[in-house]
Tab-separated table of C-alpha atoms and ligand atoms in Angstrom:
chain	number	residue	atom	x	y	z
W	1	UNK	CA	-2.400	-73.417	-113.593
W	2	UNK	CA	-3.329	-72.298	-117.125
W	3	UNK	CA	-1.279	-69.296	-118.317
W	4	UNK	CA	-3.147	-65.993	-118.187
W	5	UNK	CA	-3.993	-64.052	-121.343
W	6	UNK	CA	-1.589	-61.216	-122.149
W	7	UNK	CA	-2.604	-57.557	-122.389
W	8	UNK	CA	0.518	-56.430	-124.203
W	9	UNK	CA	1.658	-59.230	-126.489
W	10	UNK	CA	0.508	-59.148	-130.106
W	11	UNK	CA	-1.139	-62.066	-131.874
W	12	UNK	CA	1.108	-64.058	-134.218
W	13	UNK	CA	0.826	-63.049	-137.873
W	14	UNK	CA	-0.369	-65.500	-140.504
W	15	UNK	CA	3.211	-65.705	-141.758
W	16	UNK	CA	4.554	-66.526	-138.286
W	17	UNK	CA	1.879	-69.156	-137.844
W	18	UNK	CA	2.627	-70.677	-141.252
W	19	UNK	CA	6.314	-70.909	-140.295
W	20	UNK	CA	5.222	-72.745	-137.133
W	21	UNK	CA	2.968	-75.101	-139.125
W	22	UNK	CA	-0.311	-73.653	-137.895
W	23	UNK	CA	-3.343	-71.785	-139.213
W	24	UNK	CA	-5.722	-69.704	-137.137
W	25	UNK	CA	-9.161	-68.456	-138.159
W	26	UNK	CA	-11.125	-66.352	-135.694
W	27	UNK	CA	-14.781	-65.682	-136.446
W	28	UNK	CA	-16.447	-63.823	-133.568
W	29	UNK	CA	-16.631	-66.185	-130.594
W	30	UNK	CA	-15.030	-69.141	-132.399
W	31	UNK	CA	-11.317	-69.688	-133.041
W	32	UNK	CA	-10.234	-72.563	-135.274
W	33	UNK	CA	-6.641	-73.736	-134.959
W	34	UNK	CA	-5.391	-76.122	-137.633
W	35	UNK	CA	-2.141	-78.072	-137.467
W	36	UNK	CA	-0.906	-77.596	-141.000
W	37	UNK	CA	2.131	-79.710	-141.844
W	38	UNK	CA	0.474	-82.476	-143.863
W	39	UNK	CA	3.761	-83.375	-145.600
W	40	UNK	CA	5.101	-84.354	-142.105
W	41	UNK	CA	1.769	-85.867	-141.070
W	42	UNK	CA	1.183	-82.756	-138.928
W	43	UNK	CA	4.161	-83.573	-136.716
W	44	UNK	CA	4.668	-80.897	-134.076
W	45	UNK	CA	7.734	-78.859	-133.166
W	46	UNK	CA	8.855	-76.609	-130.334
W	47	UNK	CA	8.152	-73.624	-132.572
W	48	UNK	CA	4.602	-74.885	-133.090
W	49	UNK	CA	3.988	-75.245	-129.352
W	50	UNK	CA	5.397	-71.760	-128.716
W	51	UNK	CA	3.001	-70.412	-131.352
W	52	UNK	CA	0.113	-72.327	-129.789
W	53	UNK	CA	0.909	-70.775	-126.413
W	54	UNK	CA	1.031	-67.335	-128.027
W	55	UNK	CA	-2.334	-67.935	-129.693
W	56	UNK	CA	-3.733	-68.724	-126.251
W	57	UNK	CA	-2.260	-65.577	-124.697
W	58	UNK	CA	-3.466	-63.273	-127.472
W	59	UNK	CA	-6.893	-64.626	-128.406
W	60	UNK	CA	-9.278	-61.722	-128.969
W	61	UNK	CA	-11.706	-60.950	-126.157
W	62	UNK	CA	-15.001	-62.590	-126.890
W	63	UNK	CA	-13.583	-65.873	-128.168
W	64	UNK	CA	-15.456	-68.575	-126.262
W	65	UNK	CA	-14.829	-71.760	-128.219
W	66	UNK	CA	-11.562	-73.047	-129.693
W	67	UNK	CA	-11.604	-75.922	-132.194
W	68	UNK	CA	-8.368	-77.797	-132.861
W	69	UNK	CA	-7.974	-79.990	-135.935
W	70	UNK	CA	-5.324	-81.325	-138.272
W	71	UNK	CA	-5.053	-80.522	-141.960
W	72	UNK	CA	-6.060	-83.500	-144.121
W	73	UNK	CA	-6.871	-86.946	-142.858
W	74	UNK	CA	-4.655	-86.975	-139.748
W	75	UNK	CA	-4.741	-85.033	-136.473
W	76	UNK	CA	-1.015	-85.280	-135.696
W	77	UNK	CA	1.828	-87.828	-135.852
W	78	UNK	CA	3.145	-86.358	-132.594
W	79	UNK	CA	6.452	-84.705	-131.975
W	80	UNK	CA	8.611	-84.141	-135.032
W	81	UNK	CA	11.129	-86.930	-134.539
W	82	UNK	CA	13.813	-84.553	-135.844
W	83	UNK	CA	13.662	-82.887	-132.426
W	84	UNK	CA	15.337	-85.983	-130.954
W	85	UNK	CA	18.218	-86.009	-133.429
W	86	UNK	CA	21.507	-84.464	-132.237
W	87	UNK	CA	21.263	-81.740	-134.883
W	88	UNK	CA	17.619	-80.997	-134.022
W	89	UNK	CA	15.328	-79.087	-136.355
W	90	UNK	CA	16.670	-76.090	-138.258
W	91	UNK	CA	16.303	-72.859	-136.304
W	92	UNK	CA	15.182	-74.592	-133.114
W	93	UNK	CA	16.976	-75.326	-129.894
W	94	UNK	CA	18.088	-78.991	-129.598
W	95	UNK	CA	17.773	-79.960	-125.942
W	96	UNK	CA	19.208	-83.395	-126.795
W	97	UNK	CA	22.398	-81.790	-128.139
W	98	UNK	CA	22.597	-79.459	-125.135
W	99	UNK	CA	22.250	-82.336	-122.666
W	100	UNK	CA	24.859	-84.369	-124.571
W	101	UNK	CA	27.238	-81.406	-124.521
W	102	UNK	CA	26.578	-80.701	-120.837
W	103	UNK	CA	25.570	-77.118	-121.622
W	104	UNK	CA	22.206	-77.268	-119.854
W	105	UNK	CA	21.568	-78.079	-116.190
W	106	UNK	CA	18.519	-79.880	-114.742
W	107	UNK	CA	16.775	-76.563	-114.013
W	108	UNK	CA	17.344	-75.589	-117.632
W	109	UNK	CA	15.770	-78.823	-118.869
W	110	UNK	CA	12.839	-78.298	-116.513
W	111	UNK	CA	12.322	-74.743	-117.782
W	112	UNK	CA	12.562	-75.938	-121.396
W	113	UNK	CA	9.836	-78.566	-120.908
W	114	UNK	CA	7.690	-76.082	-118.945
W	115	UNK	CA	7.890	-73.795	-121.987
W	116	UNK	CA	6.661	-76.584	-124.264
W	117	UNK	CA	3.826	-77.399	-121.852
W	118	UNK	CA	2.530	-73.806	-122.141
W	119	UNK	CA	1.282	-74.698	-125.615
W	120	UNK	CA	-1.087	-77.218	-124.047
W	121	UNK	CA	-2.018	-75.720	-120.656
W	122	UNK	CA	-4.035	-72.725	-121.875
W	123	UNK	CA	-6.622	-75.059	-123.399
W	124	UNK	CA	-7.921	-75.632	-119.838
W	125	UNK	CA	-8.833	-71.947	-119.320
W	126	UNK	CA	-12.349	-71.768	-117.815
W	127	UNK	CA	-13.404	-68.896	-120.087
W	128	UNK	CA	-12.884	-71.128	-123.144
W	129	UNK	CA	-14.395	-74.413	-124.237
W	130	UNK	CA	-11.869	-76.324	-126.302
W	131	UNK	CA	-12.808	-79.004	-128.808
W	132	UNK	CA	-10.494	-81.472	-130.560
W	133	UNK	CA	-11.799	-82.680	-133.922
W	134	UNK	CA	-9.731	-85.801	-134.564
W	135	UNK	CA	-9.348	-87.554	-137.900
W	136	UNK	CA	-6.841	-90.388	-138.287
W	137	UNK	CA	-3.807	-90.702	-136.041
W	138	UNK	CA	-3.320	-88.714	-132.844
W	139	UNK	CA	0.037	-90.046	-131.667
W	140	UNK	CA	2.106	-89.041	-128.644
W	141	UNK	CA	2.052	-85.266	-128.418
W	142	UNK	CA	-0.947	-85.326	-130.778
W	143	UNK	CA	-2.892	-87.537	-128.357
W	144	UNK	CA	-1.824	-85.247	-125.492
W	145	UNK	CA	-3.045	-82.201	-127.413
W	146	UNK	CA	-6.442	-83.853	-127.888
W	147	UNK	CA	-6.438	-84.759	-124.174
W	148	UNK	CA	-5.825	-81.092	-123.324
W	149	UNK	CA	-9.179	-80.180	-124.829
W	150	UNK	CA	-12.471	-80.223	-122.965
W	151	UNK	CA	-14.305	-82.267	-125.592
W	152	UNK	CA	-13.070	-84.727	-128.231
W	153	UNK	CA	-15.110	-85.520	-131.328
W	154	UNK	CA	-13.546	-88.388	-133.270
W	155	UNK	CA	-14.028	-89.544	-136.798
W	156	UNK	CA	-14.471	-93.303	-137.031
W	157	UNK	CA	-10.998	-93.529	-138.631
W	158	UNK	CA	-9.358	-91.955	-135.547
W	159	UNK	CA	-6.624	-93.797	-133.677
W	160	UNK	CA	-5.066	-92.654	-130.394
W	161	UNK	CA	-1.631	-93.807	-129.270
W	162	UNK	CA	0.605	-92.792	-126.349
W	163	UNK	CA	3.865	-93.700	-128.049
W	164	UNK	CA	6.343	-92.015	-125.702
W	165	UNK	CA	7.271	-94.996	-123.474
W	166	UNK	CA	7.993	-97.086	-126.588
W	167	UNK	CA	10.538	-94.400	-127.543
W	168	UNK	CA	12.161	-94.403	-124.085
W	169	UNK	CA	10.310	-91.279	-122.951
W	170	UNK	CA	7.407	-90.348	-120.726
W	171	UNK	CA	4.341	-88.401	-121.846
W	172	UNK	CA	5.226	-84.906	-120.554
W	173	UNK	CA	2.986	-82.583	-122.523
W	174	UNK	CA	0.239	-82.399	-119.877
W	175	UNK	CA	-1.561	-85.550	-121.037
W	176	UNK	CA	-1.091	-87.953	-118.125
W	177	UNK	CA	-3.560	-86.215	-115.784
W	178	UNK	CA	-6.510	-86.043	-118.185
W	179	UNK	CA	-5.800	-89.589	-119.358
W	180	UNK	CA	-5.911	-90.928	-115.787
W	181	UNK	CA	-8.889	-88.723	-114.902
W	182	UNK	CA	-10.805	-90.223	-117.816
W	183	UNK	CA	-9.801	-93.894	-117.924
W	184	UNK	CA	-8.271	-94.503	-114.469
W	185	UNK	CA	-4.705	-95.380	-113.568
W	186	UNK	CA	-4.952	-99.062	-114.525
W	187	UNK	CA	-6.260	-98.561	-118.077
W	188	UNK	CA	-3.903	-95.588	-118.518
W	189	UNK	CA	-0.970	-97.809	-117.529
W	190	UNK	CA	-2.000	-100.433	-120.063
W	191	UNK	CA	-2.510	-97.868	-122.854
W	192	UNK	CA	0.793	-96.064	-122.208
W	193	UNK	CA	3.051	-99.038	-121.509
W	194	UNK	CA	1.884	-101.017	-124.511
W	195	UNK	CA	1.813	-97.893	-126.719
W	196	UNK	CA	-1.026	-99.578	-128.560
W	197	UNK	CA	-3.485	-97.824	-130.814
W	198	UNK	CA	-6.919	-97.127	-129.356
W	199	UNK	CA	-9.500	-96.977	-132.130
W	200	UNK	CA	-12.460	-94.620	-132.236
W	201	UNK	CA	-15.044	-97.116	-131.006
W	202	UNK	CA	-12.942	-98.117	-127.984
W	203	UNK	CA	-12.125	-94.453	-127.325
W	204	UNK	CA	-15.858	-93.776	-127.136
W	205	UNK	CA	-16.367	-96.680	-124.733
W	206	UNK	CA	-13.508	-95.468	-122.505
W	207	UNK	CA	-14.786	-91.892	-122.419
W	208	UNK	CA	-11.858	-90.598	-124.484
W	209	UNK	CA	-14.326	-89.359	-127.106
W	210	UNK	CA	-17.573	-87.560	-126.439
W	211	UNK	CA	-18.824	-88.576	-129.900
W	212	UNK	CA	-17.710	-90.650	-132.886
W	213	UNK	CA	-19.018	-89.849	-136.358
W	214	UNK	CA	-17.999	-90.705	-139.893
W	215	UNK	CA	-15.153	-88.632	-141.330
W	216	UNK	CA	-17.593	-86.872	-143.668
W	217	UNK	CA	-19.853	-85.931	-140.782
W	218	UNK	CA	-17.058	-84.549	-138.583
W	219	UNK	CA	-17.216	-80.858	-139.671
W	220	UNK	CA	-21.014	-80.777	-139.266
W	221	UNK	CA	-20.868	-82.502	-135.874
W	222	UNK	CA	-18.295	-79.965	-134.674
W	223	UNK	CA	-20.398	-77.067	-135.983
W	224	UNK	CA	-23.481	-78.391	-134.172
W	225	UNK	CA	-21.509	-78.746	-130.939
W	226	UNK	CA	-20.086	-75.229	-131.269
W	227	UNK	CA	-23.592	-73.809	-131.820
W	228	UNK	CA	-24.881	-75.599	-128.712
W	229	UNK	CA	-21.933	-74.352	-126.630
W	230	UNK	CA	-22.459	-70.773	-127.790
W	231	UNK	CA	-26.126	-70.902	-126.803
W	232	UNK	CA	-25.100	-71.123	-123.132
W	233	UNK	CA	-24.585	-67.990	-121.039
W	234	UNK	CA	-20.808	-67.264	-121.207
W	235	UNK	CA	-20.344	-66.372	-117.537
W	236	UNK	CA	-22.334	-69.385	-116.363
W	237	UNK	CA	-20.309	-71.573	-118.730
W	238	UNK	CA	-16.982	-70.267	-117.359
W	239	UNK	CA	-18.112	-70.660	-113.745
W	240	UNK	CA	-19.409	-74.175	-114.418
W	241	UNK	CA	-16.199	-75.268	-116.161
W	242	UNK	CA	-14.151	-73.947	-113.236
W	243	UNK	CA	-16.399	-75.841	-110.823
W	244	UNK	CA	-16.172	-79.096	-112.754
W	245	UNK	CA	-12.398	-78.801	-113.107
W	246	UNK	CA	-11.872	-78.689	-109.347
W	247	UNK	CA	-14.279	-81.548	-108.565
W	248	UNK	CA	-11.783	-84.453	-108.931
W	249	UNK	CA	-9.362	-82.859	-106.435
W	250	UNK	CA	-12.005	-81.813	-103.910
W	251	UNK	CA	-13.728	-83.696	-101.113
W	252	UNK	CA	-17.531	-83.637	-101.247
W	253	UNK	CA	-17.564	-80.965	-98.542
W	254	UNK	CA	-15.064	-78.792	-100.431
W	255	UNK	CA	-16.992	-79.231	-103.670
W	256	UNK	CA	-20.411	-78.344	-102.264
W	257	UNK	CA	-18.848	-75.273	-100.641
W	258	UNK	CA	-17.385	-74.332	-104.041
W	259	UNK	CA	-20.844	-74.793	-105.595
W	260	UNK	CA	-22.329	-72.385	-103.020
W	261	UNK	CA	-19.681	-69.743	-103.678
W	262	UNK	CA	-20.057	-70.008	-107.440
W	263	UNK	CA	-23.840	-69.888	-107.257
W	264	UNK	CA	-23.809	-66.874	-104.929
W	265	UNK	CA	-21.702	-65.047	-107.515
W	266	UNK	CA	-24.098	-66.072	-110.310
W	267	UNK	CA	-27.173	-65.016	-108.296
W	268	UNK	CA	-25.551	-61.662	-107.516
W	269	UNK	CA	-24.798	-61.127	-111.199
W	270	UNK	CA	-28.309	-62.127	-112.254
W	271	UNK	CA	-29.919	-59.899	-109.589
W	272	UNK	CA	-27.734	-56.992	-110.726
W	273	UNK	CA	-28.742	-57.541	-114.343
W	274	UNK	CA	-32.434	-57.679	-113.379
W	275	UNK	CA	-32.166	-54.458	-111.340
W	276	UNK	CA	-30.503	-52.715	-114.293
W	277	UNK	CA	-33.149	-53.969	-116.761
W	278	UNK	CA	-36.426	-54.835	-114.951
W	279	UNK	CA	-38.218	-55.577	-118.258
I	301	ACO	N1	8.147	-86.613	-137.202
I	301	ACO	C1	8.749	-86.266	-138.360
I	301	ACO	N2	8.338	-86.724	-139.579
I	301	ACO	C2	7.270	-87.538	-139.602
I	301	ACO	C3	6.588	-87.923	-138.441
I	301	ACO	C4	7.074	-87.431	-137.193
I	301	ACO	N3	6.478	-87.722	-136.022
I	301	ACO	N4	5.567	-88.746	-138.782
I	301	ACO	C5	5.612	-88.870	-140.124
I	301	ACO	N5	6.633	-88.130	-140.625
I	301	ACO	C6	7.055	-87.984	-142.027
I	301	ACO	C7	7.671	-89.276	-142.529
I	301	ACO	O1	9.045	-89.361	-142.180
I	301	ACO	C8	7.445	-89.151	-144.003
I	301	ACO	O2	8.427	-88.293	-144.529
I	301	ACO	P1	9.052	-88.575	-146.006
I	301	ACO	O3	7.902	-88.355	-146.945
I	301	ACO	O4	10.129	-87.546	-146.121
I	301	ACO	O5	9.539	-89.990	-145.995
I	301	ACO	C9	6.116	-88.415	-144.086
I	301	ACO	O6	5.911	-87.796	-142.833
I	301	ACO	C10	4.965	-89.372	-144.302
I	301	ACO	O7	5.032	-90.363	-143.293
I	301	ACO	P2	4.627	-91.889	-143.573
I	301	ACO	O8	5.135	-92.704	-142.439
I	301	ACO	O9	5.029	-92.268	-144.956
I	301	ACO	O10	3.020	-91.746	-143.521
I	301	ACO	P3	1.972	-92.902	-143.223
I	301	ACO	O11	0.658	-92.288	-143.536
I	301	ACO	O12	2.352	-94.186	-143.883
I	301	ACO	O13	2.071	-93.169	-141.627
I	301	ACO	C11	2.139	-92.483	-139.329
I	301	ACO	C12	1.633	-92.174	-140.750
I	301	ACO	C13	1.460	-93.754	-138.798
I	301	ACO	C14	1.744	-91.283	-138.469
I	301	ACO	C15	3.663	-92.706	-139.333
I	301	ACO	O14	4.257	-91.659	-140.078
I	301	ACO	C16	4.289	-92.718	-137.977
I	301	ACO	O15	4.206	-93.708	-137.253
I	301	ACO	N6	4.986	-91.600	-137.598
I	301	ACO	C17	5.780	-91.525	-136.385
I	301	ACO	C18	4.892	-91.392	-135.160
I	301	ACO	C19	5.717	-91.172	-133.896
I	301	ACO	O16	6.471	-92.029	-133.468
I	301	ACO	N7	5.566	-89.979	-133.273
I	301	ACO	C20	6.253	-89.603	-132.081
I	301	ACO	C21	5.394	-89.963	-130.863
I	301	ACO	S1	6.120	-89.520	-129.321
I	301	ACO	C22	5.718	-87.905	-129.045
I	301	ACO	O17	4.937	-87.330	-129.744
I	301	ACO	C23	6.329	-87.171	-127.876
C-alpha cells in the first residue's frame, strides 16, 4: 500500500534535499525530482530515499504529475556502494555493521528495509502519474526507481540492469513486482540472474519503456507527455489508475465489478457537477 500524504509534516528544504543528493522543482501540477550526485554517478543513499519518501508525503495539493530524472547523462548507478562497507556512509546508519555486531534483530532489519522502500512506494499513488526520464545507466536501485514509475521514457543511450543478485543480494526496493508484471517471471529471472544490461531498444520491445527517443529529444518528449497527462480530468485519471492497478490481481468478475463501482462514482460526480452548473 502506498504511504498516505501527511497533513502535518513539512516539505524538505532545498538545503535538506541538496544534502540528500536531490533537487525538487514544483510548478503548479508538475513536480520534477532530480537525482543530483553526478560525481557519484547519481548513486543513491538511505538519506536520499528518506528524502524521496518525505517529498511524496508533503507534495503540495494539486500536483498531478511527478517526473524523475538524473542530473547529467546518467539516471542512477544504484545504491551507493559505501552503504555496504562496514563503516557505511558518514552520518547514516550502517545496517551491515549492525548485523555484524549483532545489535539489530530480524524485525529491526525488516523495519529498516521497509523504511527504505517508502521512498519508492509513494510513486504508485493513484492521484499522481509518475514518469521516469532515463538517460544512461539505471542500475540496481536506479532500475527499481524507474520501475516504480507509471511510465518510462528512455533515451536511446539508456541501459537497465538489475545488478543485485551479482552482488549477493536480492532486488528489495519494490522493483520485482513491476518487473514481473511487465516482462513475466521467465524474462525477469533471466534479466535478474544474469544481471545483464538491457538496452533502450530491447527495453522498448519488452514493454519496459513506453517510448525511446534520442537523448536530445528526451526533455521535449517528457514535456509533451506531461501536457497530454494534464489534459485529462484529474479525478477520472486517479480513478482509472486505481482501476488499472488492481486488474492484475483481480479475476475478470472482480475487475468488472470494480469497473462498475468506479463508474458509478464518476457518473454521480458528473451528474452533481451538471446539476450545479446546467450551462
Ligand atoms: N556507489 C558509489 N560510488 C559510485 C557508484 C556507486 N554505485 N557508481 C559510481 N560511483 C563512483 C565511482 O566510484 C567513481 O568515483 P571516483 O571518481 O571517486 O573514482 C565515480 O562514481 C565515477 O564512476 P566511474 O565508474 O568512473 O564512472 P563510469 O562512467 O566509468 O561508469 C558506471 C559508470 C557504469 C555506473 C559504474 O560506475 C558502475 O558500474 N558503478 C557501480 C554500479 C553498481 O554496482 N551499483 C549497485 C547496484 S545494486 C543496488 O543498487 C542495490
